[in-house]
Tab-separated table of C-alpha atoms in Angstrom:
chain	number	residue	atom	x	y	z
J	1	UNK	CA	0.000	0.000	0.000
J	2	UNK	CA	1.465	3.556	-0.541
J	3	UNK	CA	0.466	5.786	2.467
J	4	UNK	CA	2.285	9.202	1.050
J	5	UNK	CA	-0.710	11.724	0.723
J	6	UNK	CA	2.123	14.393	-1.050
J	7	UNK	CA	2.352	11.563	-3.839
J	8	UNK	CA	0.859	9.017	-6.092
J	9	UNK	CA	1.936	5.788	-8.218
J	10	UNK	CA	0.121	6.518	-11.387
J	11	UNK	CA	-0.267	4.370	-14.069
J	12	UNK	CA	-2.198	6.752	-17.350
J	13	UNK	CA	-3.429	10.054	-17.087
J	14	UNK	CA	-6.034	9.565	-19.669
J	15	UNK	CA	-7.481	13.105	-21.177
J	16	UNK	CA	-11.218	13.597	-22.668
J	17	UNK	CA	-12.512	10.577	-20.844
J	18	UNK	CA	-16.132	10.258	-22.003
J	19	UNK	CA	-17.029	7.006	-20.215
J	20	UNK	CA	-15.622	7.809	-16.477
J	21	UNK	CA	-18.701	10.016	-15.078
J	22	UNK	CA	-20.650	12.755	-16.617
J	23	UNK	CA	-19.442	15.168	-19.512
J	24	UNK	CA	-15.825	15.192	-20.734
J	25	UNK	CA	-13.261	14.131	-17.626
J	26	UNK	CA	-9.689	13.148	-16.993
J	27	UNK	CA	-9.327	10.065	-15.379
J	28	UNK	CA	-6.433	9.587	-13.236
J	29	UNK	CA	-5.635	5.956	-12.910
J	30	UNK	CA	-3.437	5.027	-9.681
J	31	UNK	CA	-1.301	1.644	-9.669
J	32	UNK	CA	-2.095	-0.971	-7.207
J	33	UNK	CA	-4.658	-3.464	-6.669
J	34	UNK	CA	-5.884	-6.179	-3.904
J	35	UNK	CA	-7.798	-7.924	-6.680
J	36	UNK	CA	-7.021	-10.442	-9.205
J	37	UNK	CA	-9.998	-10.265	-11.474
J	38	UNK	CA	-8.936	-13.382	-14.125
J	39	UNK	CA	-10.236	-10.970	-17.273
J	40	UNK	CA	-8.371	-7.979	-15.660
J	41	UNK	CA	-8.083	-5.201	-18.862
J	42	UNK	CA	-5.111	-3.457	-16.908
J	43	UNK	CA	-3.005	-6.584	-15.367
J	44	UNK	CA	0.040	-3.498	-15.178
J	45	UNK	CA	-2.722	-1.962	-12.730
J	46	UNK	CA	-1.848	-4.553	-10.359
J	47	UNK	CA	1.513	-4.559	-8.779
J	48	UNK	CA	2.444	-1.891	-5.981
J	49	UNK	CA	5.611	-0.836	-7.100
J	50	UNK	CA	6.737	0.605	-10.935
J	51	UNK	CA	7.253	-2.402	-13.333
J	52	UNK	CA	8.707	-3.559	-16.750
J	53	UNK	CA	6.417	-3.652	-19.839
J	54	UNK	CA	7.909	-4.315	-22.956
J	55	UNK	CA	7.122	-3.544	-26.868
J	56	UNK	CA	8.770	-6.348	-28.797
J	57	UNK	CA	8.008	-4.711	-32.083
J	58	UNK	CA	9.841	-1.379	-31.717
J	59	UNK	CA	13.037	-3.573	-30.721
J	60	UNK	CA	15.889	-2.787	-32.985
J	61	UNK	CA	18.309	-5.246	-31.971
J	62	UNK	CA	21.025	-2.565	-30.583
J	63	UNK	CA	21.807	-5.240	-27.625
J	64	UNK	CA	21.888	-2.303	-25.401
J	65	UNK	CA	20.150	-3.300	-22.373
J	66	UNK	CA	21.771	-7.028	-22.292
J	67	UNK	CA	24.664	-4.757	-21.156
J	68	UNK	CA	22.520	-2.881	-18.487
J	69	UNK	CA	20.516	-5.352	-16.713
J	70	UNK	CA	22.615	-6.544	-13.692
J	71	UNK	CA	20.683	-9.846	-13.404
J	72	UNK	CA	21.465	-11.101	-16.636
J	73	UNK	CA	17.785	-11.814	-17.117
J	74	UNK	CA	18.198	-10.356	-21.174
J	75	UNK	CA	19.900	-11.835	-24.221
J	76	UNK	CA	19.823	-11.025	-27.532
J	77	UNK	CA	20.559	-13.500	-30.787
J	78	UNK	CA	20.219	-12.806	-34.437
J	79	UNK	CA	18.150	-16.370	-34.607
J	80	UNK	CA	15.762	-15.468	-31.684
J	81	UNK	CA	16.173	-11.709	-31.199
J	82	UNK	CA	15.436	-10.432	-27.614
J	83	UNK	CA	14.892	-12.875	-24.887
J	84	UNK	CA	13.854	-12.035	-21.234
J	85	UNK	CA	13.907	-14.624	-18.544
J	86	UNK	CA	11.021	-13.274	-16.203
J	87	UNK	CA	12.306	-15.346	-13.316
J	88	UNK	CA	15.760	-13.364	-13.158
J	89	UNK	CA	14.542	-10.238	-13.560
J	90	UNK	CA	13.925	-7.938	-10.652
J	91	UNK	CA	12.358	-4.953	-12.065
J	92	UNK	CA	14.952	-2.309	-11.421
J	93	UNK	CA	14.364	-0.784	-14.947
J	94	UNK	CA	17.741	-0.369	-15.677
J	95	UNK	CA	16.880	-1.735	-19.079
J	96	UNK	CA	14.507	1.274	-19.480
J	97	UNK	CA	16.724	3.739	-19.093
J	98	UNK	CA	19.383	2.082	-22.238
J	99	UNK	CA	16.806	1.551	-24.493
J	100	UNK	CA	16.867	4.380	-27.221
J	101	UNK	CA	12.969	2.789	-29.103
J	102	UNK	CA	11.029	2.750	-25.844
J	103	UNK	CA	10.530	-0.820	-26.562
J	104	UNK	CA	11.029	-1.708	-22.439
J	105	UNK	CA	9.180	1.097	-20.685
J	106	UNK	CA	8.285	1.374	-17.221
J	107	UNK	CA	4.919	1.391	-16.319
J	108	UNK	CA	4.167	3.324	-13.103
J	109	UNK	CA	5.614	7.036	-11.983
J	110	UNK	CA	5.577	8.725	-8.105
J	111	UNK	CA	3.881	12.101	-8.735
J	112	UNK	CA	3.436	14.616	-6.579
J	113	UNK	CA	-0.032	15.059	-5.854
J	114	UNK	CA	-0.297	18.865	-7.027
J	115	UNK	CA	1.673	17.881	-10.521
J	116	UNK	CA	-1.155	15.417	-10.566
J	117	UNK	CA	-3.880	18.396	-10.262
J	118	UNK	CA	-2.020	20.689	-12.796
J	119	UNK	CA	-2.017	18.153	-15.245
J	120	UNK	CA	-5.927	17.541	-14.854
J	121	UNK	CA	-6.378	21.992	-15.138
J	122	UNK	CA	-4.844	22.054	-18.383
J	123	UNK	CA	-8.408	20.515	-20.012
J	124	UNK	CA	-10.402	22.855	-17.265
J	125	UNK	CA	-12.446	24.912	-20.096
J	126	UNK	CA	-13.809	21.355	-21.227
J	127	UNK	CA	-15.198	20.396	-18.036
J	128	UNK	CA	-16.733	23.248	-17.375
J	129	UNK	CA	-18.835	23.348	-20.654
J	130	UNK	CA	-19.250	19.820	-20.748
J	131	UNK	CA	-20.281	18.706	-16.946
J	132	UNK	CA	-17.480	17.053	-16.547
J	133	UNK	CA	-14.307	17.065	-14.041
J	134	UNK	CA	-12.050	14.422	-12.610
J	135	UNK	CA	-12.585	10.568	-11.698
J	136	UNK	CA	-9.715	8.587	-10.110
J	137	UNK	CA	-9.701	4.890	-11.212
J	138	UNK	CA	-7.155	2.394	-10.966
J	139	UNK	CA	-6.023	-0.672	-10.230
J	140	UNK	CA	-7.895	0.196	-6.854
J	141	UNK	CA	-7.280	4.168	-5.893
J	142	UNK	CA	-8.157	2.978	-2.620
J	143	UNK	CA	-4.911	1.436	-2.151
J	144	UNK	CA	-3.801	4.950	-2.188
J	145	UNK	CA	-6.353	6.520	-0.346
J	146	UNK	CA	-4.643	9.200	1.397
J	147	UNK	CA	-3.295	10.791	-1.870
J	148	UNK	CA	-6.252	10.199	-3.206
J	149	UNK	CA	-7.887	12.052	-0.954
J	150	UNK	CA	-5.764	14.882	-1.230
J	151	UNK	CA	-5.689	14.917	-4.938
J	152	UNK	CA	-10.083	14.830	-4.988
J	153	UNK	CA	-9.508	17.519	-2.677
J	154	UNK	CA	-7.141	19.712	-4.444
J	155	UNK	CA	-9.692	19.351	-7.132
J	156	UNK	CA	-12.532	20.318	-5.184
J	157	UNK	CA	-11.053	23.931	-4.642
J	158	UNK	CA	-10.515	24.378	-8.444
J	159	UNK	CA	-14.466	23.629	-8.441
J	160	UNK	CA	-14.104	20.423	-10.705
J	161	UNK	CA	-16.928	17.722	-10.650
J	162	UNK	CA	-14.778	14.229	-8.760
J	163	UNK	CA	-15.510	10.812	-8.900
J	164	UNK	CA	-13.923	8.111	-7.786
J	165	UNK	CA	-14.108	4.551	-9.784
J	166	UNK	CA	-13.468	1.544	-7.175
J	167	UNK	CA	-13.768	-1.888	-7.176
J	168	UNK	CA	-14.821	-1.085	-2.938
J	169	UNK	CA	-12.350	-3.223	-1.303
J	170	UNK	CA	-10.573	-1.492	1.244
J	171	UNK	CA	-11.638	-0.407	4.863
J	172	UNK	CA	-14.279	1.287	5.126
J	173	UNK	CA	-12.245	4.465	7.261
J	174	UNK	CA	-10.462	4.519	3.776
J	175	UNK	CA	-13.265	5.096	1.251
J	176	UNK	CA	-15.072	7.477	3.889
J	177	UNK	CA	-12.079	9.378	3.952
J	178	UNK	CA	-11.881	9.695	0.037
J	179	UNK	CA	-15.664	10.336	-0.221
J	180	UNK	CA	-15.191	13.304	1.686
J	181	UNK	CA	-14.338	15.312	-1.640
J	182	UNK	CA	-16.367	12.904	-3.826
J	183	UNK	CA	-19.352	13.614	-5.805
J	184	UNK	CA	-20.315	10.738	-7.482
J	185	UNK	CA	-18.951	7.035	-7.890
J	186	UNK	CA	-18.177	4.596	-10.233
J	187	UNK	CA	-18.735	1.177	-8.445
J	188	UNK	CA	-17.835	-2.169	-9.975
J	189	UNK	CA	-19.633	-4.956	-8.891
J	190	UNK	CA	-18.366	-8.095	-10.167
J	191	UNK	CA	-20.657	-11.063	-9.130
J	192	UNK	CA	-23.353	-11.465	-6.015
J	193	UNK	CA	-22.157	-14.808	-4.987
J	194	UNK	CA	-19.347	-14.928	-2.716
J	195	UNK	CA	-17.919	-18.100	-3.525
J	196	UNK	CA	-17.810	-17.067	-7.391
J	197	UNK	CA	-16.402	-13.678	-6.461
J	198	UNK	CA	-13.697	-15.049	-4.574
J	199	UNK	CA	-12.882	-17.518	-7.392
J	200	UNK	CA	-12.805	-14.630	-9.760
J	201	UNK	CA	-10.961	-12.303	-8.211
J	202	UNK	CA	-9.418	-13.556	-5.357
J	203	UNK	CA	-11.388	-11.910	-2.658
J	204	UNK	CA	-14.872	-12.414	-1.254
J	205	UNK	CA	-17.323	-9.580	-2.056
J	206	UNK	CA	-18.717	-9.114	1.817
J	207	UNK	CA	-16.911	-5.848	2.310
J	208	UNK	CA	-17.199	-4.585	-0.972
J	209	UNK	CA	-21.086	-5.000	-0.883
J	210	UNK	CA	-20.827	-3.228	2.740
J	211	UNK	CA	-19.281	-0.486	1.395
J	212	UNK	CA	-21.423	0.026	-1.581
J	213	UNK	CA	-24.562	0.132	0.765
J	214	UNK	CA	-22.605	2.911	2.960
J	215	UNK	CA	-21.381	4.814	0.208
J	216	UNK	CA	-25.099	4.868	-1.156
J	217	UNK	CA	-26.220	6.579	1.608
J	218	UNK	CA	-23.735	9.462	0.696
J	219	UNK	CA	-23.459	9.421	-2.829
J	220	UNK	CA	-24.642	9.475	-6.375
J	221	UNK	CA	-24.027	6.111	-7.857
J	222	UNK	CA	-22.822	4.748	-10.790
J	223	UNK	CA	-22.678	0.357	-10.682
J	224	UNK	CA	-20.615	-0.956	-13.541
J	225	UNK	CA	-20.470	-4.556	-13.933
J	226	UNK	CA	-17.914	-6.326	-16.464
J	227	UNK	CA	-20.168	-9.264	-18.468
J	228	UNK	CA	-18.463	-12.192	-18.655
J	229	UNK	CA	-19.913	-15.274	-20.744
J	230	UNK	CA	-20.926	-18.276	-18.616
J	231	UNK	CA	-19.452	-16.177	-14.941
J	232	UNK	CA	-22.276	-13.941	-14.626
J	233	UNK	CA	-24.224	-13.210	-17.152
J	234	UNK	CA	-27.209	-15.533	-16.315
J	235	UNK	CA	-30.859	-13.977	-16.519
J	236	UNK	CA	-31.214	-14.591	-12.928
J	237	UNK	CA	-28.304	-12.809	-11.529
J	238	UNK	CA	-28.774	-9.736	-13.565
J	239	UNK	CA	-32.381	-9.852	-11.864
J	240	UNK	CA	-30.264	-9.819	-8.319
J	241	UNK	CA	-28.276	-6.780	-9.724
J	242	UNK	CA	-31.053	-5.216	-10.412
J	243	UNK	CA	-32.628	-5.679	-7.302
J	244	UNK	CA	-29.585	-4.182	-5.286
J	245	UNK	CA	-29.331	-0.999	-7.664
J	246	UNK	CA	-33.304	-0.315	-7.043
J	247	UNK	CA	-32.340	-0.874	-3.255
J	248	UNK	CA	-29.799	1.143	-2.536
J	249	UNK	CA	-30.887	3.555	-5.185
J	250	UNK	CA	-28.115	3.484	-8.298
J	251	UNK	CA	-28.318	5.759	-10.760
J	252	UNK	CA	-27.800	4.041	-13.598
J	253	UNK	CA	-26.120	0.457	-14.227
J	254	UNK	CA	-23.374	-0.302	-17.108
J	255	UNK	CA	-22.967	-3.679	-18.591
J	256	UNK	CA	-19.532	-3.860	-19.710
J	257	UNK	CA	-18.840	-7.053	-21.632
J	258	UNK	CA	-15.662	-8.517	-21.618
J	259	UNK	CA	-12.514	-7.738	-24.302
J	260	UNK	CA	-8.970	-9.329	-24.960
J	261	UNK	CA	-7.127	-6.353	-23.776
J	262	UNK	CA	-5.674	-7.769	-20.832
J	263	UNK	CA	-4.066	-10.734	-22.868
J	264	UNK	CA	-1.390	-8.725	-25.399
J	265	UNK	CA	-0.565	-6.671	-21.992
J	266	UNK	CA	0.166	-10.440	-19.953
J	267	UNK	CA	2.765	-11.392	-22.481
J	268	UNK	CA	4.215	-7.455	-22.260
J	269	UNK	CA	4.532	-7.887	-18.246
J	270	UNK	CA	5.964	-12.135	-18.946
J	271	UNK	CA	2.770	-13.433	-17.470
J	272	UNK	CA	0.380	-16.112	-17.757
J	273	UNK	CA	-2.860	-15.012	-19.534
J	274	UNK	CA	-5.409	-16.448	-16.803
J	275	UNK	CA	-7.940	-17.249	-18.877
J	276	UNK	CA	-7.557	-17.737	-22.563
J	277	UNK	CA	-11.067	-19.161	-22.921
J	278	UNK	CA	-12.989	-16.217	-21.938
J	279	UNK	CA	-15.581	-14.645	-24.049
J	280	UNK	CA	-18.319	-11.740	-23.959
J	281	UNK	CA	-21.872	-12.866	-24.182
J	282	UNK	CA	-23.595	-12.720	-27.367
J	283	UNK	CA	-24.922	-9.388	-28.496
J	284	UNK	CA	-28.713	-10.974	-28.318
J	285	UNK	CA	-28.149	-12.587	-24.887
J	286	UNK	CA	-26.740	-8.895	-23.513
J	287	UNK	CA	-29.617	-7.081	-25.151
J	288	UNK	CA	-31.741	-9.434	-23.435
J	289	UNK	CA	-29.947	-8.710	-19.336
J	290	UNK	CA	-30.289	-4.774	-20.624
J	291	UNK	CA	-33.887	-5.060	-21.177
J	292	UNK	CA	-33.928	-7.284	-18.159
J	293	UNK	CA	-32.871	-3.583	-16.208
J	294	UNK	CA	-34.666	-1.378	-18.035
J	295	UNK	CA	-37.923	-3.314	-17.185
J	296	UNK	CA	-37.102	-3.332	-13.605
J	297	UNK	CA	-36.631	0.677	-14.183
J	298	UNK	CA	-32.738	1.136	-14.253
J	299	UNK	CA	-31.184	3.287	-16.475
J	300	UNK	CA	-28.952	1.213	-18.381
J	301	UNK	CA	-25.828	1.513	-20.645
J	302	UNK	CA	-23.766	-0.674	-22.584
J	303	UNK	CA	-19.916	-0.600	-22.983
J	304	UNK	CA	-19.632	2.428	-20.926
């Protein structure tokens, strides 16, 4: 966990965010993550500390960072071309620094929390004409909650619109503290069954579901939910989802079906893909869940 409220592991500043909250937003995504989701989008979210990534197609062969890395953990052939043995290397990043492509990059930079702020002001004439402002994503921002507070709070004074997107695992002293300069969130529910949530993602879904009926009682909210064929996409569980968003009074739902994009970044981090079988429902079979909401009265989007 990184306690530092002065600074922040960040990930991607991504500008003119349409799909992160209302009107046009930077979203701010923080590095760091208690969950391991098996169709994770943003496995580089995960780890705590700055890591390796690599680009094997902008390699040029120079040989440059077999010399650098300390571990031996690179070599370089004319048959084979670049070769990284994972299990040597120990992410110093020394690599990063010889290679002249940016074919190894580093994924992950300490900020200070007000270069963090200035960064999201440069777009400030768009929010305020579109609605929109500033949500903080991740990984899980609440592993940084203390900068994240003071980021969502640096924001507040510029009189930007914040939201926070969280998976809502983390102590509940945590996400109070961060919805003290919240306006809205973003909160991703992943399945209703414990067991299945814990096989999913590694953690059971008791506190999260705690949290999302506190944080109701507070806040405008937003329930995402990532759609993944045969895990929980069944008629009868979106009928349960709907029944918690009409309880504790969500906004609006998203159905987010599931993508590849976590499998190209796997092999850029050396990692096992977890689940190569994965799919997204069926475009009839999702329209069918979104009418399922929108009978029950939720407000419901698709892919966003």
């Amino acid at each position: 966990m990184i306690t530092d409220k002065h600074k922040g592991l960040v990930f991607n500043i991504q500008r003119f965010s349409i799909h992160d909250g209302p009107g046009i937003r930077t979203t701010v995504f923080m590095k760091g993550c208690p969950l391991r989701c098996f169709w994770c989008s943003n496995p580089e979210s995960q780890d705590y500390s700055p890591n390796l990534i690599v680009r094997g197609i902008n390699c040029k062969g120079c040989g440059a960072c077999v010399e650098a890395c300390p571990r031996g953990a690179i070599t370089m052939t004319l048959a084979e071309g670049r070769k990284i043995d994972w299990s040597r290397c120990d992410q110093c990043l020394l690599c990063v620094g010889a290679c002249l492509y940016r074919s190894l990059n580093r994924c992950g930079s300490y900020m200070e929390i007000v270069d963090i702020v200035d960064e999201v002001m440069k777009d400030g004439d768009f929010y305020r004409h579109s609605g929109g402002g500033v949500t903080v994503s991740g990984g899980e921002a609440l592993c940084q909650s203390e900068g994240v507070a003071r980021l969502l709070e640096l924001c507040k004074t510029q009189g930007l619109h914040t939201a926070l997107d969280t998976s809502g695992y983390a102590a509940w002293e945590k996400l109070a503290r961060v919805l003290e300069f919240t306006d809205m969130v973003l909160f991703d529910v992943k399945h209703l069954d414990p067991d299945e949530h814990t096989r999913a993602t590694g953690v059971g879904n008791g506190l999260i579901l705690e949290n999302l009926e506190k944080a109701a009682k507070q806040k405008r909210i937003w329930i995402r939910m990532p759609l993944i064929a045969g895990f929980n996409d069944s008629e009868a569980h979106i009928r349960q989802m709907a029944a918690l968003a009409k309880r504790i009074g969500a906004e609006r739902m998203s159905l987010l079906p599931y993508h590849e994009g976590g499998k190209a970044k796997c092999l850029q981090l050396g990692r096992h893909y977890p689940c190569p079988d994965a799919s997204a429902p069926a475009e009839d079979h999702v329209r069918v869940l979104k009418d399922i909401l929108e009978r029950e009265g939720m407000k419901v989007f698709v892919g966003s």
